Tab-separated table of C-alpha atoms in Angstrom:
chain	number	residue	atom	x	y	z
A	83	MET	CA	-5.082	-10.402	-24.222
A	84	GLY	CA	-7.640	-8.156	-23.762
A	85	ALA	CA	-8.545	-7.034	-20.134
A	86	ARG	CA	-10.430	-9.602	-19.198
A	87	THR	CA	-8.924	-12.377	-20.187
A	88	ARG	CA	-5.947	-11.037	-17.800
A	89	SER	CA	-8.379	-10.022	-15.253
A	90	SER	CA	-9.628	-14.130	-15.535
A	91	LEU	CA	-6.188	-15.276	-15.975
A	92	LEU	CA	-4.251	-13.940	-12.397
A	93	PRO	CA	-6.961	-15.967	-10.229
A	94	SER	CA	-6.024	-19.037	-11.420
A	95	LEU	CA	-2.111	-18.155	-11.295
A	96	SER	CA	-2.728	-17.262	-7.447
A	97	VAL	CA	-3.937	-20.438	-6.924
A	98	THR	CA	-1.783	-22.433	-8.509
A	99	MET	CA	1.006	-20.531	-6.974
A	100	GLY	CA	-0.419	-20.734	-3.235
A	101	ALA	CA	-1.051	-23.892	-3.681
A	102	ILE	CA	2.484	-24.829	-4.797
A	103	TYR	CA	3.369	-23.673	-1.374
A	104	VAL	CA	1.334	-25.060	0.328
A	105	ALA	CA	3.458	-28.020	-0.328
A	106	ILE	CA	6.754	-26.402	-0.556
A	107	GLY	CA	5.868	-24.558	3.302
A	108	GLY	CA	4.680	-27.717	4.783
A	109	VAL	CA	7.469	-29.992	3.617
A	110	VAL	CA	10.700	-28.190	4.374
A	111	ALA	CA	8.852	-25.940	7.484
A	112	VAL	CA	7.305	-29.107	9.324
A	113	LEU	CA	7.133	-32.497	7.241
A	114	LEU	CA	10.869	-32.493	5.829
A	115	PRO	CA	12.316	-32.415	9.527
A	116	LEU	CA	9.886	-34.344	10.880
A	117	ARG	CA	9.714	-37.701	8.467
A	118	VAL	CA	13.546	-37.583	8.924
A	119	GLU	CA	13.232	-37.601	12.767
A	120	GLU	CA	11.467	-40.316	12.067
A	121	ILE	CA	13.443	-42.509	10.361
A	122	THR	CA	16.954	-41.545	12.034
A	123	PRO	CA	16.344	-39.606	15.569
A	124	ASP	CA	19.636	-39.559	16.021
A	125	GLY	CA	21.151	-38.651	13.223
A	126	LYS	CA	18.268	-35.986	12.123
A	127	VAL	CA	20.665	-32.944	12.492
A	128	GLU	CA	23.293	-34.426	10.171
A	129	ALA	CA	20.439	-36.138	7.885
A	130	LEU	CA	18.449	-33.041	7.604
A	131	ALA	CA	21.645	-31.080	6.695
A	132	VAL	CA	22.654	-33.241	3.487
A	133	ILE	CA	18.823	-33.773	2.286
A	134	SER	CA	18.209	-30.041	2.185
A	135	SER	CA	22.062	-29.154	0.622
A	136	ILE	CA	20.827	-32.359	-2.554
A	137	ALA	CA	18.419	-30.421	-2.640
A	138	PHE	CA	18.838	-27.702	-3.106
A	139	ALA	CA	21.684	-28.419	-5.427
A	140	VAL	CA	18.817	-29.816	-7.721
A	141	THR	CA	16.587	-26.823	-7.120
A	142	LEU	CA	20.043	-24.371	-8.857
A	143	PHE	CA	19.323	-26.547	-12.297
A	144	ALA	CA	15.294	-26.608	-12.316
A	145	GLN	CA	14.013	-22.950	-13.003
A	146	PRO	CA	15.541	-22.207	-15.850
A	147	LEU	CA	15.641	-25.915	-17.105
A	148	ILE	CA	12.173	-25.907	-17.148
A	149	GLY	CA	11.731	-22.444	-17.920
A	150	ALA	CA	13.077	-22.907	-20.580
A	151	PHE	CA	11.395	-25.730	-22.133
A	152	SER	CA	8.401	-24.309	-21.324
A	153	ASP	CA	9.598	-20.685	-23.762
A	154	ARG	CA	10.451	-23.463	-26.382
A	155	THR	CA	6.699	-25.407	-26.676
A	156	ARG	CA	4.636	-22.626	-25.533
A	157	ASP	CA	2.936	-22.177	-29.060
A	158	ALA	CA	3.059	-25.598	-30.076
A	159	LEU	CA	1.289	-27.122	-26.865
A	160	GLY	CA	-0.764	-23.732	-26.137
A	161	GLY	CA	1.179	-22.049	-23.404
A	162	ARG	CA	2.738	-23.142	-20.977
A	163	VAL	CA	-0.599	-24.632	-19.217
A	164	PRO	CA	1.789	-28.172	-20.216
A	165	TRP	CA	4.779	-27.923	-17.906
A	166	VAL	CA	2.764	-26.147	-14.538
A	167	ILE	CA	0.348	-29.123	-14.981
A	168	GLY	CA	2.822	-31.935	-15.324
A	169	SER	CA	5.705	-29.989	-12.704
A	170	ALA	CA	3.010	-29.581	-10.321
A	171	LEU	CA	1.643	-33.473	-10.789
A	172	ILE	CA	5.430	-35.242	-10.689
A	173	GLY	CA	5.816	-32.398	-7.296
A	174	ALA	CA	3.067	-34.541	-6.044
A	175	ILE	CA	3.662	-37.606	-6.285
A	176	ALA	CA	7.197	-37.288	-4.889
A	177	ILE	CA	5.768	-35.792	-2.019
A	178	ALA	CA	2.900	-38.009	-0.938
A	179	ALA	CA	5.271	-40.911	-1.343
A	180	MET	CA	7.891	-39.318	0.962
A	181	GLY	CA	4.982	-39.894	3.621
A	182	SER	CA	6.347	-43.894	3.013
A	183	ALA	CA	10.298	-44.183	2.807
A	184	THR	CA	12.091	-45.749	5.436
A	185	THR	CA	15.204	-44.585	4.953
A	186	VAL	CA	17.377	-41.709	4.394
A	187	VAL	CA	18.145	-42.096	1.111
A	188	ALA	CA	14.681	-42.518	0.290
A	189	LEU	CA	13.698	-39.375	1.555
A	190	CYS	CA	16.291	-37.440	0.128
A	191	VAL	CA	15.160	-38.587	-3.622
A	192	LEU	CA	12.438	-38.057	-3.562
A	193	TRP	CA	11.768	-34.672	-1.804
A	194	ALA	CA	15.053	-33.660	-4.136
A	195	VAL	CA	12.869	-34.393	-7.303
A	196	GLY	CA	9.388	-32.885	-5.524
A	197	GLN	CA	11.543	-29.596	-5.091
A	198	PHE	CA	13.125	-30.096	-8.827
A	199	ALA	CA	9.265	-30.036	-10.382
A	200	LEU	CA	7.535	-27.637	-8.208
A	201	ASN	CA	10.210	-25.220	-8.379
A	202	GLY	CA	9.480	-26.195	-12.603
A	203	ALA	CA	6.238	-25.513	-11.983
A	204	ASP	CA	6.826	-22.048	-10.096
A	205	VAL	CA	8.543	-20.458	-12.822
A	206	ALA	CA	6.711	-21.895	-15.378
A	207	THR	CA	3.545	-20.219	-14.170
A	208	SER	CA	5.467	-17.001	-13.239
A	209	ALA	CA	6.231	-16.698	-16.994
A	210	TYR	CA	2.763	-16.444	-17.397
A	211	VAL	CA	3.049	-13.094	-16.221
A	212	VAL	CA	5.082	-12.448	-18.737
A	213	ASP	CA	3.761	-13.805	-21.565
A	214	SER	CA	-0.219	-12.312	-21.103
A	215	TYR	CA	0.715	-8.280	-19.546
A	216	PRO	CA	2.757	-6.046	-20.882
A	217	ARG	CA	5.590	-4.162	-19.436
A	218	GLY	CA	3.770	-1.432	-17.160
A	219	SER	CA	1.500	-3.863	-16.224
A	220	ARG	CA	3.335	-6.361	-14.418
A	221	GLY	CA	2.865	-4.862	-11.276
A	222	VAL	CA	-0.697	-5.991	-10.172
A	223	PRO	CA	0.028	-9.883	-11.269
A	224	SER	CA	3.287	-9.821	-9.321
A	225	GLY	CA	1.965	-8.503	-6.280
A	226	ALA	CA	-0.660	-11.179	-6.635
A	227	ILE	CA	2.167	-14.119	-6.741
A	228	VAL	CA	3.970	-12.949	-4.127
A	229	ALA	CA	0.790	-12.495	-1.704
A	230	SER	CA	-0.631	-16.055	-3.190
A	231	VAL	CA	3.154	-17.852	-1.919
A	232	ALA	CA	2.667	-16.115	1.121
A	233	LEU	CA	-0.531	-17.101	1.809
A	234	GLY	CA	0.226	-21.013	0.451
A	235	THR	CA	3.644	-21.500	2.709
A	236	GLY	CA	1.587	-20.112	6.349
A	237	VAL	CA	-1.784	-22.623	5.409
A	238	GLY	CA	0.993	-25.033	4.678
A	239	VAL	CA	3.013	-24.723	7.460
A	240	VAL	CA	-0.654	-24.762	9.957
A	241	VAL	CA	-1.865	-27.895	7.983
A	242	SER	CA	1.289	-29.732	8.234
A	243	GLY	CA	1.699	-28.556	11.803
A	244	ALA	CA	-1.849	-30.250	12.683
A	245	LEU	CA	-0.848	-33.181	10.624
A	246	SER	CA	2.082	-33.391	12.208
A	247	SER	CA	1.468	-36.257	14.390
A	248	ILE	CA	0.334	-38.610	11.253
A	249	SER	CA	3.088	-37.639	8.831
A	250	GLN	CA	1.987	-39.531	6.480
A	251	VAL	CA	-1.274	-38.233	6.000
A	252	ALA	CA	0.112	-34.660	6.436
A	253	CYS	CA	2.434	-35.614	2.993
A	254	ILE	CA	-0.249	-37.015	1.185
A	255	VAL	CA	-2.899	-33.820	1.516
A	256	VAL	CA	-0.313	-30.616	1.253
A	257	ALA	CA	0.752	-33.006	-2.385
A	258	ALA	CA	-2.958	-33.825	-3.531
A	259	VAL	CA	-3.572	-29.397	-3.123
A	260	ALA	CA	-0.334	-29.024	-5.720
A	261	ALA	CA	-1.872	-31.498	-7.303
A	262	LEU	CA	-4.834	-30.056	-7.311
A	263	GLY	CA	-3.656	-26.101	-7.442
A	264	GLY	CA	-1.855	-27.397	-11.159
A	265	LEU	CA	-4.731	-29.199	-12.685
A	266	SER	CA	-6.871	-25.783	-11.874
A	267	PHE	CA	-4.397	-23.737	-14.690
A	268	ALA	CA	-6.246	-25.956	-17.126
A	269	ARG	CA	-8.731	-23.881	-16.950
A	270	VAL	CA	-6.455	-20.872	-18.869
A	271	GLN	CA	-7.761	-20.505	-22.339
A	272	ARG	CA	-5.114	-22.017	-24.492
A	273	SER	CA	-7.085	-20.495	-27.370
A	274	ARG	CA	-5.946	-17.462	-27.296
A	275	PRO	CA	-2.078	-16.279	-28.079
A	276	PRO	CA	-0.107	-14.503	-25.630
A	277	LEU	CA	1.051	-11.109	-25.831
A	278	VAL	CA	4.392	-12.082	-27.280
A	279	THR	CA	5.125	-14.482	-30.198
A	280	PRO	CA	8.671	-16.835	-29.466
A	281	ARG	CA	11.248	-15.783	-31.686
A	282	GLN	CA	12.403	-17.543	-34.315
A	283	PRO	CA	15.268	-19.478	-34.266
A	284	ARG	CA	14.002	-20.407	-30.685
A	285	PRO	CA	16.722	-19.952	-27.751
A	286	LYS	CA	18.896	-23.393	-27.082
A	287	ILE	CA	17.938	-24.849	-23.956
A	288	VAL	CA	21.156	-27.019	-22.456
A	289	TRP	CA	23.130	-24.010	-20.402
A	290	SER	CA	21.778	-20.967	-23.126
A	291	PHE	CA	21.181	-19.461	-19.109
A	292	ALA	CA	24.485	-20.340	-18.442
A	293	ARG	CA	26.732	-18.296	-21.096
A	294	LEU	CA	24.664	-15.229	-21.003
A	295	ASN	CA	26.941	-12.555	-20.080
A	296	PRO	CA	26.260	-9.908	-17.735
A	297	ARG	CA	28.185	-6.983	-19.074
A	298	LYS	CA	26.023	-7.513	-21.821
A	299	TYR	CA	22.621	-7.323	-19.584
A	300	PRO	CA	23.687	-4.574	-17.252
A	301	ASP	CA	20.510	-4.268	-16.025
A	302	PHE	CA	19.047	-7.567	-15.698
A	303	ALA	CA	22.316	-8.339	-13.979
A	304	TRP	CA	21.777	-5.311	-10.887
A	305	ALA	CA	18.520	-6.357	-10.878
A	306	VAL	CA	18.990	-10.120	-9.719
A	307	ALA	CA	21.735	-8.132	-7.434
A	308	THR	CA	19.648	-6.541	-5.761
A	309	ARG	CA	17.711	-9.811	-5.304
A	310	PHE	CA	20.469	-11.906	-3.812
A	311	LEU	CA	21.376	-8.897	-1.222
A	312	PHE	CA	18.309	-8.180	-0.129
A	313	THR	CA	17.406	-12.399	0.486
A	314	LEU	CA	20.686	-12.822	1.597
A	315	GLY	CA	20.087	-10.004	4.792
A	316	GLN	CA	16.640	-11.086	6.004
A	317	GLN	CA	17.513	-14.134	5.702
A	318	GLY	CA	19.995	-15.014	8.501
A	319	VAL	CA	17.584	-12.930	11.125
A	320	THR	CA	14.559	-15.695	9.751
A	321	VAL	CA	16.712	-18.800	9.658
A	322	TYR	CA	17.573	-17.900	14.057
A	323	LEU	CA	14.970	-16.129	14.492
A	324	LEU	CA	14.250	-19.038	17.410
A	325	TYR	CA	17.811	-18.777	19.133
A	326	ILE	CA	17.037	-14.827	18.575
A	327	VAL	CA	13.695	-14.695	20.396
A	328	GLY	CA	14.423	-17.503	22.854
A	329	ASP	CA	17.705	-15.112	23.481
A	330	ILE	CA	15.419	-12.380	24.694
A	331	ASP	CA	15.298	-11.562	28.801
A	332	GLY	CA	11.310	-13.187	29.876
A	333	VAL	CA	11.764	-15.571	26.798
A	334	SER	CA	11.815	-19.029	28.332
A	335	ARG	CA	12.565	-22.031	26.044
A	336	ASP	CA	9.364	-23.271	25.649
A	337	ALA	CA	7.734	-20.343	24.888
A	338	ALA	CA	10.155	-19.250	22.319
A	339	PRO	CA	8.406	-21.652	19.211
A	340	LEU	CA	5.010	-19.925	19.821
A	341	PHE	CA	6.777	-16.360	19.384
A	342	VAL	CA	8.379	-17.413	16.664
A	343	ALA	CA	4.831	-18.659	15.157
A	344	ALA	CA	2.892	-15.441	16.144
A	345	LEU	CA	5.869	-13.242	14.958
A	346	THR	CA	5.812	-15.601	11.532
A	347	ALA	CA	2.033	-14.888	11.360
A	348	THR	CA	2.322	-11.007	11.527
A	349	GLY	CA	4.935	-10.868	8.759
A	350	LEU	CA	2.776	-12.889	6.747
A	351	VAL	CA	-0.196	-10.664	6.885
A	352	PHE	CA	1.862	-7.215	6.626
A	353	LEU	CA	3.621	-8.865	3.397
A	354	PHE	CA	0.716	-10.075	2.035
A	355	THR	CA	-0.631	-6.866	2.054
A	356	SER	CA	2.009	-4.787	1.535
A	357	ALA	CA	2.742	-6.961	-1.850
A	358	ALA	CA	-0.700	-6.294	-2.825
A	359	ILE	CA	-0.472	-2.609	-2.828
A	360	ALA	CA	2.808	-2.710	-3.915
A	361	GLY	CA	1.713	-4.093	-7.374
A	362	VAL	CA	-0.681	-1.102	-8.161
A	363	VAL	CA	1.278	1.941	-6.831
A	364	SER	CA	3.951	0.769	-9.428
A	365	ASP	CA	1.853	-0.092	-12.121
A	366	ARG	CA	0.201	3.770	-11.127
A	367	TRP	CA	3.519	5.114	-10.989
A	368	GLY	CA	5.951	3.482	-12.629
A	369	ARG	CA	7.942	3.744	-10.710
A	370	ARG	CA	9.185	0.250	-9.312
A	371	ARG	CA	12.750	1.231	-7.862
A	372	THR	CA	10.944	4.046	-6.248
A	373	VAL	CA	9.235	0.859	-4.277
A	374	LEU	CA	11.922	-1.233	-4.270
A	375	LEU	CA	14.182	1.488	-2.679
A	376	VAL	CA	11.437	2.712	0.112
A	377	SER	CA	11.167	-1.366	1.030
A	378	ASN	CA	14.949	-0.994	0.985
A	379	ALA	CA	14.143	1.342	3.560
A	380	VAL	CA	12.092	-0.426	5.460
A	381	MET	CA	14.005	-3.588	6.159
A	382	ALA	CA	16.641	-1.562	7.310
A	383	PHE	CA	14.584	0.481	9.717
A	384	ALA	CA	13.362	-2.656	10.924
A	385	MET	CA	16.809	-4.582	11.532
A	386	LEU	CA	17.390	-1.216	13.689
A	387	VAL	CA	14.766	-1.529	16.208
A	388	PRO	CA	15.569	-4.988	17.644
A	389	LEU	CA	19.013	-3.958	17.673
A	390	PHE	CA	18.592	-0.279	20.199
A	391	TRP	CA	15.303	-2.322	22.008
A	392	PRO	CA	16.198	-6.334	21.937
A	393	HIS	CA	12.257	-7.289	23.747
A	394	ILE	CA	9.773	-9.542	22.933
A	395	ALA	CA	7.350	-6.649	21.991
A	396	VAL	CA	9.756	-4.674	19.617
A	397	MET	CA	10.184	-8.244	18.135
A	398	PHE	CA	6.168	-7.306	16.330
A	399	VAL	CA	7.104	-3.844	15.295
A	400	PHE	CA	10.287	-5.326	14.304
A	401	ALA	CA	7.997	-8.315	12.017
A	402	ALA	CA	5.639	-6.201	10.714
A	403	LEU	CA	8.365	-3.558	8.961
A	404	LYS	CA	10.062	-7.140	7.652
A	405	GLY	CA	6.458	-8.507	6.447
A	406	ILE	CA	5.798	-4.679	4.455
A	407	ALA	CA	9.018	-4.092	3.224
A	408	LEU	CA	9.735	-7.766	2.226
A	409	GLY	CA	6.409	-7.673	0.343
A	410	GLY	CA	6.943	-4.296	-1.409
A	411	HIS	CA	10.148	-5.321	-2.715
A	412	LEU	CA	9.140	-9.069	-3.781
A	413	ALA	CA	6.155	-7.852	-6.067
A	414	ALA	CA	8.256	-4.209	-7.523
A	415	ALA	CA	11.384	-6.887	-7.917
A	416	GLY	CA	9.433	-9.546	-10.023
A	417	ALA	CA	8.159	-6.882	-12.387
A	418	LEU	CA	11.041	-5.123	-12.524
A	419	ILE	CA	12.850	-8.109	-13.962
A	420	SER	CA	10.389	-8.884	-16.199
A	421	GLU	CA	11.212	-6.168	-17.558
A	422	VAL	CA	14.969	-5.984	-18.469
A	423	LEU	CA	15.304	-10.090	-19.057
A	424	PRO	CA	18.072	-11.174	-21.521
A	425	GLY	CA	16.112	-12.769	-23.929
A	426	GLY	CA	13.565	-10.217	-23.800
A	427	ASP	CA	9.662	-11.629	-23.516
A	428	ALA	CA	10.670	-14.778	-25.629
A	429	ALA	CA	13.104	-16.227	-23.378
A	430	ALA	CA	10.794	-15.335	-20.361
A	431	GLY	CA	11.005	-19.165	-18.556
A	432	ARG	CA	14.714	-19.227	-19.153
A	433	ASP	CA	15.370	-15.784	-17.764
A	434	LEU	CA	13.389	-15.479	-15.321
A	435	GLY	CA	14.770	-19.473	-14.126
A	436	MET	CA	18.270	-17.743	-13.724
A	437	ALA	CA	16.880	-14.853	-11.538
A	438	ASN	CA	15.578	-17.570	-9.566
A	439	VAL	CA	18.840	-19.249	-8.868
A	440	ALA	CA	20.864	-16.006	-6.821
A	441	VAL	CA	17.364	-15.869	-4.855
A	442	ASN	CA	18.013	-19.782	-3.918
A	443	ALA	CA	21.947	-19.293	-3.761
A	444	ALA	CA	20.867	-16.617	-1.078
A	445	GLN	CA	18.928	-18.780	1.037
A	446	ALA	CA	21.758	-21.114	0.798
A	447	VAL	CA	24.565	-19.049	1.847
A	448	ALA	CA	22.556	-17.273	4.259
A	449	PRO	CA	22.514	-19.786	7.160
A	450	LEU	CA	26.373	-20.151	6.466
A	451	LEU	CA	27.078	-16.451	6.821
A	452	ALA	CA	24.907	-16.289	9.753
A	453	GLY	CA	26.441	-18.396	11.321
A	454	ALA	CA	30.002	-17.230	11.176
A	455	VAL	CA	28.912	-13.453	11.803
A	456	ILE	CA	27.546	-14.989	15.373
A	457	VAL	CA	30.398	-17.104	16.793
A	458	LEU	CA	32.616	-14.062	15.831
A	459	ALA	CA	30.757	-11.029	16.899
A	460	GLY	CA	29.689	-13.523	19.197
A	461	GLY	CA	26.442	-12.852	19.191
A	462	TYR	CA	22.894	-12.504	17.617
A	463	ALA	CA	22.997	-9.184	17.540
A	464	ALA	CA	25.039	-8.946	14.358
A	465	LEU	CA	22.756	-10.421	12.790
A	466	PHE	CA	20.714	-7.653	12.130
A	467	VAL	CA	23.853	-5.342	11.205
A	468	VAL	CA	24.514	-7.237	8.178
A	469	GLY	CA	20.709	-7.171	7.644
A	470	ILE	CA	21.049	-3.492	6.865
A	471	VAL	CA	24.378	-3.440	5.492
A	472	ALA	CA	22.727	-5.733	2.897
A	473	ALA	CA	19.201	-4.154	2.517
A	474	LEU	CA	21.582	-0.276	1.873
A	475	ALA	CA	23.906	-2.151	-0.545
A	476	SER	CA	20.403	-3.902	-2.722
A	477	GLY	CA	19.367	-0.257	-3.035
A	478	VAL	CA	22.707	0.965	-4.371
A	479	THR	CA	22.264	-1.758	-6.866
A	480	ILE	CA	18.683	-0.657	-8.124
A	481	LEU	CA	19.695	2.790	-8.593
A	482	GLN	CA	21.716	0.888	-11.799
A	483	VAL	CA	19.875	-0.373	-13.365
A	484	ARG	CA	18.604	2.229	-16.224
A	485	SER	CA	16.655	1.236	-18.606
A	486	VAL	CA	13.399	1.277	-16.160
A	487	ARG	CA	12.656	3.890	-13.604
């Protein structure tokens, strides 16, 4: 695939991924909690926890499974396009139906299906980077995808919040965006072959990802560990950010949500910019580990700032630094992982799905770990200490990757 074709592919990848995360971001941050509260106002806390846990458990299998299927069919059906479009449409239908759900069980089933499908579209889209870009040139598309995810998530939260008084309509709107994003991916030129040819015989689908041996593929294992630790450290602070801000002197309970919204927006702006720059830099330098080490150092420093200066103005400095670190990490880590896949480029969907399972696991474990830390330490400051340790540990693990600079 030539440079011109790859340059025309990147907007399609970005639009599709951004649209998928308009739906995911809107549902997770606003619409799912809102719909739960509408259905069972007295039991909303327990119901939301159950629905989120079940949906997470289902999602664990989405990306490796759909990724493996897309590995098998990309040559026969002209690319991963059918999986992107099909998954996006199924996810959109499920989310649109969430607006009409009248029971917790129905809402749980619909969100589990929607999250499973949209995560499948996510991994199939991400695997197209491996199909279409050679090693050493994946930083730019990885950065573009990270930026589009950040932008899509922000748009989804804003749109869902603006339509929160009519949640049924909001569900339909974000679902329509996801569907249109998936359909837009049909513009990918399926008649052009990808850079890699699927290996023969084709890899087995069912549980083949579970039999991969980390000892046999140490670079992949270390790279995944890097993302797990980085995500674990920053996610704990993210989950409890509302309570952290509300605990700062001079911030009222009513003002805390507004400050959190402003901090989130600040972080997204810097994340968007950092991801784009980090992708270009890691490609031109050919030193992805260096970019990751710098990102980890910035994240550790970001966690250090509010630990010593717990003021609301300082929290905006924290948000900016965290956005810079997160954008750089996601762009460089995405490119690096794509270059150390256990199955090579031929099993990119399956193996990228495996890597994303680790990230999802970190996002699930982080709130539990953070809650325990808060109780044991007697305050939120300890979360920043955990974040510093996790960022530094993530830097140590990336140094263990030997095949990529």
